[in-house]
Tab-separated table of C-alpha atoms in Angstrom:
chain	number	residue	atom	x	y	z
A	265	ASN	CA	88.971	-19.713	-8.414
A	266	PRO	CA	90.302	-22.056	-11.119
A	267	ASP	CA	92.569	-19.390	-12.664
A	268	PRO	CA	96.011	-21.100	-12.663
A	269	SER	CA	97.755	-17.735	-12.266
A	270	LYS	CA	96.118	-17.442	-8.819
A	271	LEU	CA	96.808	-20.961	-7.526
A	272	PHE	CA	99.410	-19.790	-5.003
A	273	SER	CA	97.723	-16.497	-4.105
A	274	SER	CA	96.903	-15.946	-0.435
A	275	LYS	CA	94.811	-12.959	-1.490
A	276	VAL	CA	92.509	-15.271	-3.449
A	277	HIS	CA	92.590	-18.528	-1.462
A	278	GLY	CA	93.933	-17.481	1.933
A	279	ASP	CA	97.200	-18.796	3.333
A	280	PRO	CA	97.960	-22.462	2.527
A	281	SER	CA	97.611	-25.204	5.134
A	282	THR	CA	101.272	-26.151	4.689
A	283	PRO	CA	103.769	-24.688	7.196
A	284	MET	CA	103.941	-20.887	7.057
A	285	LEU	CA	107.556	-19.921	7.718
A	286	ARG	CA	107.758	-16.388	9.117
A	287	ALA	CA	110.821	-14.283	9.833
A	288	TYR	CA	112.028	-10.719	9.986
A	289	LEU	CA	114.190	-9.227	7.299
A	290	GLY	CA	117.800	-10.109	8.071
A	291	ASP	CA	116.991	-13.056	10.387
A	292	SER	CA	119.204	-16.111	10.151
A	293	VAL	CA	117.098	-18.993	8.845
A	294	VAL	CA	117.941	-22.703	8.747
A	295	PHE	CA	115.940	-25.332	6.870
A	296	ARG	CA	116.530	-28.759	8.391
A	297	ILE	CA	115.621	-31.161	5.605
A	298	LEU	CA	115.176	-34.896	6.180
A	299	HIS	CA	114.069	-37.297	3.444
A	300	GLY	CA	111.864	-40.025	4.918
A	301	MET	CA	110.309	-41.466	1.749
A	302	MET	CA	110.967	-44.996	0.536
A	303	ASN	CA	110.699	-44.683	-3.227
A	304	GLU	CA	110.964	-41.044	-4.282
A	305	THR	CA	113.548	-38.295	-4.468
A	306	HIS	CA	112.791	-34.617	-4.012
A	307	THR	CA	114.148	-31.217	-4.978
A	308	PHE	CA	113.905	-28.512	-2.306
A	309	VAL	CA	113.619	-25.037	-3.842
A	310	VAL	CA	113.383	-21.662	-2.100
A	311	SER	CA	112.586	-18.680	-4.301
A	312	GLY	CA	114.644	-15.544	-3.852
A	313	HIS	CA	117.018	-17.107	-1.296
A	314	GLY	CA	120.321	-18.900	-1.635
A	315	TYR	CA	122.228	-21.328	0.560
A	316	ARG	CA	125.404	-23.377	0.495
A	317	PRO	CA	124.760	-27.146	0.581
A	318	GLU	CA	128.177	-27.371	2.280
A	319	ARG	CA	127.336	-24.676	4.808
A	320	TYR	CA	130.732	-24.614	6.575
A	321	ASP	CA	132.690	-24.269	3.349
A	322	PRO	CA	132.746	-20.559	2.368
A	323	GLN	CA	134.002	-21.502	-1.097
A	324	SER	CA	131.161	-23.906	-1.879
A	325	ARG	CA	128.576	-22.965	-4.477
A	326	VAL	CA	125.446	-20.996	-3.630
A	327	THR	CA	122.185	-22.432	-4.929
A	328	ASN	CA	118.471	-22.292	-4.199
A	329	ALA	CA	117.582	-25.796	-5.394
A	330	LEU	CA	118.890	-29.030	-3.914
A	331	HIS	CA	118.219	-32.635	-4.925
A	332	ILE	CA	117.600	-34.819	-1.871
A	333	GLY	CA	117.892	-38.576	-2.058
A	334	ILE	CA	116.376	-41.253	0.140
A	335	ALA	CA	117.464	-40.972	3.823
A	336	GLU	CA	119.572	-37.862	3.172
A	337	ARG	CA	119.467	-34.814	5.426
A	338	TYR	CA	120.731	-31.252	5.079
A	339	ASP	CA	120.929	-28.090	7.154
A	340	LEU	CA	120.459	-25.214	4.709
A	341	ALA	CA	121.263	-21.775	6.121
A	342	THR	CA	120.206	-18.482	4.576
A	343	THR	CA	119.154	-14.934	5.483
A	344	ALA	CA	115.485	-13.929	5.436
A	345	GLY	CA	114.814	-11.558	2.568
A	346	GLY	CA	117.320	-13.284	0.324
A	347	TYR	CA	119.690	-11.760	-2.172
A	348	GLN	CA	117.528	-8.658	-2.588
A	349	GLN	CA	116.866	-8.085	1.148
A	350	MET	CA	113.209	-7.286	0.540
A	351	ALA	CA	110.189	-8.168	2.647
A	352	GLY	CA	107.358	-10.119	1.062
A	353	ASP	CA	106.001	-13.594	0.423
A	354	TYR	CA	108.350	-16.141	-1.130
A	355	ILE	CA	107.444	-19.670	-2.146
A	356	TYR	CA	109.278	-22.844	-1.154
A	357	TYR	CA	108.378	-25.988	-3.042
A	358	ASP	CA	109.318	-29.403	-4.360
A	359	GLY	CA	110.910	-28.934	-7.776
A	360	ARG	CA	109.447	-32.187	-9.068
A	361	THR	CA	106.241	-31.226	-10.853
A	362	SER	CA	104.352	-34.304	-9.681
A	363	HIS	CA	104.987	-33.455	-6.024
A	364	LEU	CA	104.343	-29.745	-6.528
A	365	SER	CA	100.957	-30.525	-8.073
A	366	GLU	CA	100.176	-32.756	-5.074
A	367	GLY	CA	100.577	-29.767	-2.753
A	368	SER	CA	104.247	-29.865	-1.784
A	369	TRP	CA	104.743	-26.103	-1.403
A	370	GLY	CA	104.416	-23.355	1.156
A	371	ILE	CA	105.195	-19.708	1.893
A	372	ILE	CA	108.065	-17.909	3.576
A	373	ARG	CA	106.673	-14.591	4.830
A	374	VAL	CA	109.369	-12.010	5.524
A	375	HIS	CA	108.417	-8.917	7.542
A	376	ASP	CA	110.257	-5.615	7.841
A	377	LYS	CA	107.997	-4.313	10.637
A	378	LEU	CA	107.478	-5.858	14.087
A	379	GLN	CA	104.452	-8.151	14.356
A	380	LYS	CA	102.532	-8.734	17.608
A	381	ASP	CA	102.543	-12.507	17.145
A	382	LEU	CA	106.181	-12.904	16.073
A	383	LYS	CA	109.006	-12.381	18.531
A	384	PRO	CA	112.231	-10.880	17.132
A	385	LEU	CA	115.436	-12.874	17.405
A	386	PRO	CA	118.331	-11.713	19.573
A	387	GLY	CA	120.559	-9.512	17.467
A	388	ASN	CA	117.700	-8.417	15.225
A	389	LYS	CA	115.354	-6.664	17.649
A	390	LYS	CA	114.653	-3.851	15.192
A	391	PRO	CA	114.321	-5.342	11.712
A	392	LYS	CA	115.701	-3.191	8.944
A	393	ARG	CA	113.395	-1.914	6.230
A	394	SER	CA	113.227	-3.417	2.773
A	395	ALA	CA	115.597	-2.211	0.116
A	396	LYS	CA	113.829	0.491	-1.887
A	397	GLN	CA	115.241	-0.586	-5.208
A	398	LEU	CA	116.553	-3.812	-6.631
A	399	CYS	CA	119.260	-2.582	-8.975
A	400	PRO	CA	122.076	-0.420	-7.561
A	401	LYS	CA	122.367	3.035	-9.060
A	402	GLY	CA	124.597	3.033	-12.112
A	403	ALA	CA	124.423	-0.740	-12.583
A	404	PRO	CA	124.577	-1.765	-16.269
A	405	VAL	CA	121.270	-3.088	-17.611
A	406	LYS	CA	120.800	-6.130	-19.824
A	407	ASN	CA	117.475	-6.177	-21.709
A	408	PHE	CA	115.935	-9.360	-23.118
A	409	SER	CA	112.790	-9.869	-25.198
A	410	VAL	CA	111.373	-13.322	-24.463
A	411	VAL	CA	108.326	-14.929	-26.046
A	412	ALA	CA	106.210	-17.894	-24.949
A	413	VAL	CA	105.074	-19.897	-27.987
A	414	ASN	CA	103.652	-23.246	-29.040
A	415	THR	CA	105.875	-25.402	-31.201
A	416	ALA	CA	106.270	-29.071	-32.117
A	417	LEU	CA	109.180	-30.754	-30.316
A	418	LYS	CA	110.999	-33.975	-31.107
A	419	PHE	CA	113.714	-34.500	-28.503
A	420	ASN	CA	115.491	-37.329	-30.287
A	421	PRO	CA	114.887	-37.815	-34.028
A	422	ASN	CA	116.213	-41.389	-33.775
A	423	ALA	CA	113.849	-42.477	-30.993
A	424	GLU	CA	110.184	-43.355	-30.839
A	425	ASP	CA	107.735	-40.734	-29.631
A	426	GLU	CA	106.902	-42.819	-26.556
A	427	ILE	CA	109.032	-45.309	-24.603
A	428	GLU	CA	107.505	-47.529	-21.933
A	429	VAL	CA	109.629	-47.352	-18.786
A	430	ASP	CA	108.072	-49.382	-15.958
A	431	PHE	CA	104.826	-49.768	-14.017
A	432	GLU	CA	102.970	-48.826	-17.216
A	433	ARG	CA	104.635	-45.415	-17.185
A	434	LYS	CA	105.741	-43.897	-20.467
A	435	LEU	CA	108.552	-41.519	-21.307
A	436	LEU	CA	107.421	-38.942	-23.883
A	437	LEU	CA	110.098	-37.903	-26.359
A	438	ALA	CA	107.871	-35.820	-28.616
A	439	ASN	CA	105.145	-33.237	-28.244
A	440	THR	CA	103.259	-31.841	-31.209
A	441	ASP	CA	101.974	-28.875	-29.239
A	442	ALA	CA	104.743	-28.083	-26.759
A	443	LYS	CA	105.184	-24.737	-25.028
A	444	ILE	CA	108.595	-23.088	-24.945
A	445	PHE	CA	110.343	-19.862	-24.040
A	446	ALA	CA	112.650	-18.367	-26.648
A	447	LEU	CA	114.412	-15.120	-27.405
A	448	GLU	CA	112.394	-13.099	-29.874
A	449	GLY	CA	115.408	-12.907	-32.188
A	450	GLU	CA	115.771	-16.687	-32.146
A	451	MET	CA	112.147	-17.078	-33.200
A	452	ALA	CA	112.718	-14.765	-36.146
A	453	LYS	CA	115.753	-16.797	-37.253
A	454	ALA	CA	113.859	-20.061	-36.853
A	455	ALA	CA	110.994	-18.752	-38.978
A	456	ALA	CA	113.468	-17.719	-41.687
A	457	ASP	CA	115.498	-20.940	-41.982
A	458	GLY	CA	113.128	-23.535	-40.502
A	459	ARG	CA	115.375	-24.515	-37.615
A	460	ARG	CA	114.133	-25.019	-34.080
A	461	PRO	CA	114.899	-22.116	-31.709
A	462	HIS	CA	117.563	-22.708	-29.071
A	463	PRO	CA	116.490	-23.432	-25.491
A	464	LEU	CA	116.169	-20.153	-23.635
A	465	THR	CA	119.474	-18.988	-22.180
A	466	LEU	CA	119.858	-15.510	-20.685
A	467	ARG	CA	123.491	-14.516	-20.177
A	468	ALA	CA	124.546	-11.687	-17.899
A	469	ASN	CA	127.603	-10.699	-15.895
A	470	ILE	CA	127.712	-10.467	-12.107
A	471	GLY	CA	126.428	-7.078	-11.008
A	472	GLU	CA	124.343	-6.423	-14.099
A	473	CYS	CA	120.637	-5.666	-13.805
A	474	VAL	CA	118.487	-7.940	-15.970
A	475	LYS	CA	115.186	-6.723	-17.412
A	476	ILE	CA	112.968	-9.183	-19.276
A	477	LYS	CA	110.079	-8.262	-21.519
A	478	LEU	CA	107.856	-11.343	-21.695
A	479	THR	CA	105.308	-11.640	-24.504
A	480	ASN	CA	102.657	-14.363	-24.445
A	481	ARG	CA	102.100	-15.832	-27.903
A	482	LEU	CA	100.616	-19.112	-26.729
A	483	LYS	CA	97.467	-20.316	-28.451
A	484	LYS	CA	95.643	-20.142	-25.136
A	485	GLY	CA	96.324	-19.615	-21.444
A	486	ASN	CA	98.670	-17.420	-19.451
A	487	ALA	CA	102.457	-17.385	-19.492
A	488	SER	CA	104.793	-16.533	-16.635
A	489	LEU	CA	108.542	-16.649	-16.115
A	490	HIS	CA	110.309	-17.438	-12.855
A	491	ALA	CA	114.111	-17.243	-12.742
A	492	ASN	CA	115.893	-19.143	-9.978
A	493	ASN	CA	118.902	-18.152	-7.905
A	494	ILE	CA	118.918	-14.414	-8.662
A	495	ALA	CA	117.700	-11.297	-6.878
A	496	PHE	CA	114.210	-10.065	-7.757
A	497	ASP	CA	111.451	-7.917	-6.299
A	498	PRO	CA	108.974	-10.392	-4.717
A	499	LEU	CA	106.073	-7.985	-5.267
A	500	ASP	CA	106.182	-7.900	-9.056
A	501	SER	CA	108.975	-10.062	-10.475
A	502	GLN	CA	108.550	-13.503	-8.899
A	503	GLY	CA	106.645	-14.812	-11.895
A	504	ILE	CA	103.746	-16.067	-9.768
A	505	ASN	CA	101.114	-14.501	-7.521
A	506	VAL	CA	102.006	-15.568	-3.972
């Protein structure tokens, strides 16, 4: 099935051959990451889950994406089910598009019911059930209207469109048919005064529930939106079919 919206779908293609990481909701999970490459760096991303790169510092930042340099190693601790404490399939992947397209991704499958082929951990013999709703009752709601559109981009008006870097690789600084996300209001302003819309930025306060209405206005193809490092329902708000 060549449909790009189904590339990560186990329902369509079956489970991937990369490691399937399985856990029960609420299990303690540790990713032990070791970089053994000679020439490349990587970005380790886990959807729907957060961890502290400095795991023993309770004041350190929480993230779900970490750049890993050559010969570096990390122990990244999190809780299965993530911020939202919901069962489901989550994707882990290399944030560098070249490595992702080469197959550097896999699935974290979080269960909220006991499975015959998966032993429960001590302290979590009876996994709790998934949260029934994402947003707490009474939480304020922020609504955003986002559009996916084609537009011409010139990243630096004083630079050439292409710059040769090394090994015959080129750095592209312009794209006549780029694809961007933008707030619908920004697109209206840009159409009125001819300015380029601002890069998409969605601002919300801690504790607010964010609802995004995404409209696809691309010339062709699908559009999807995946927001990192926030709570979401993995069944319908991950932005991809996993």
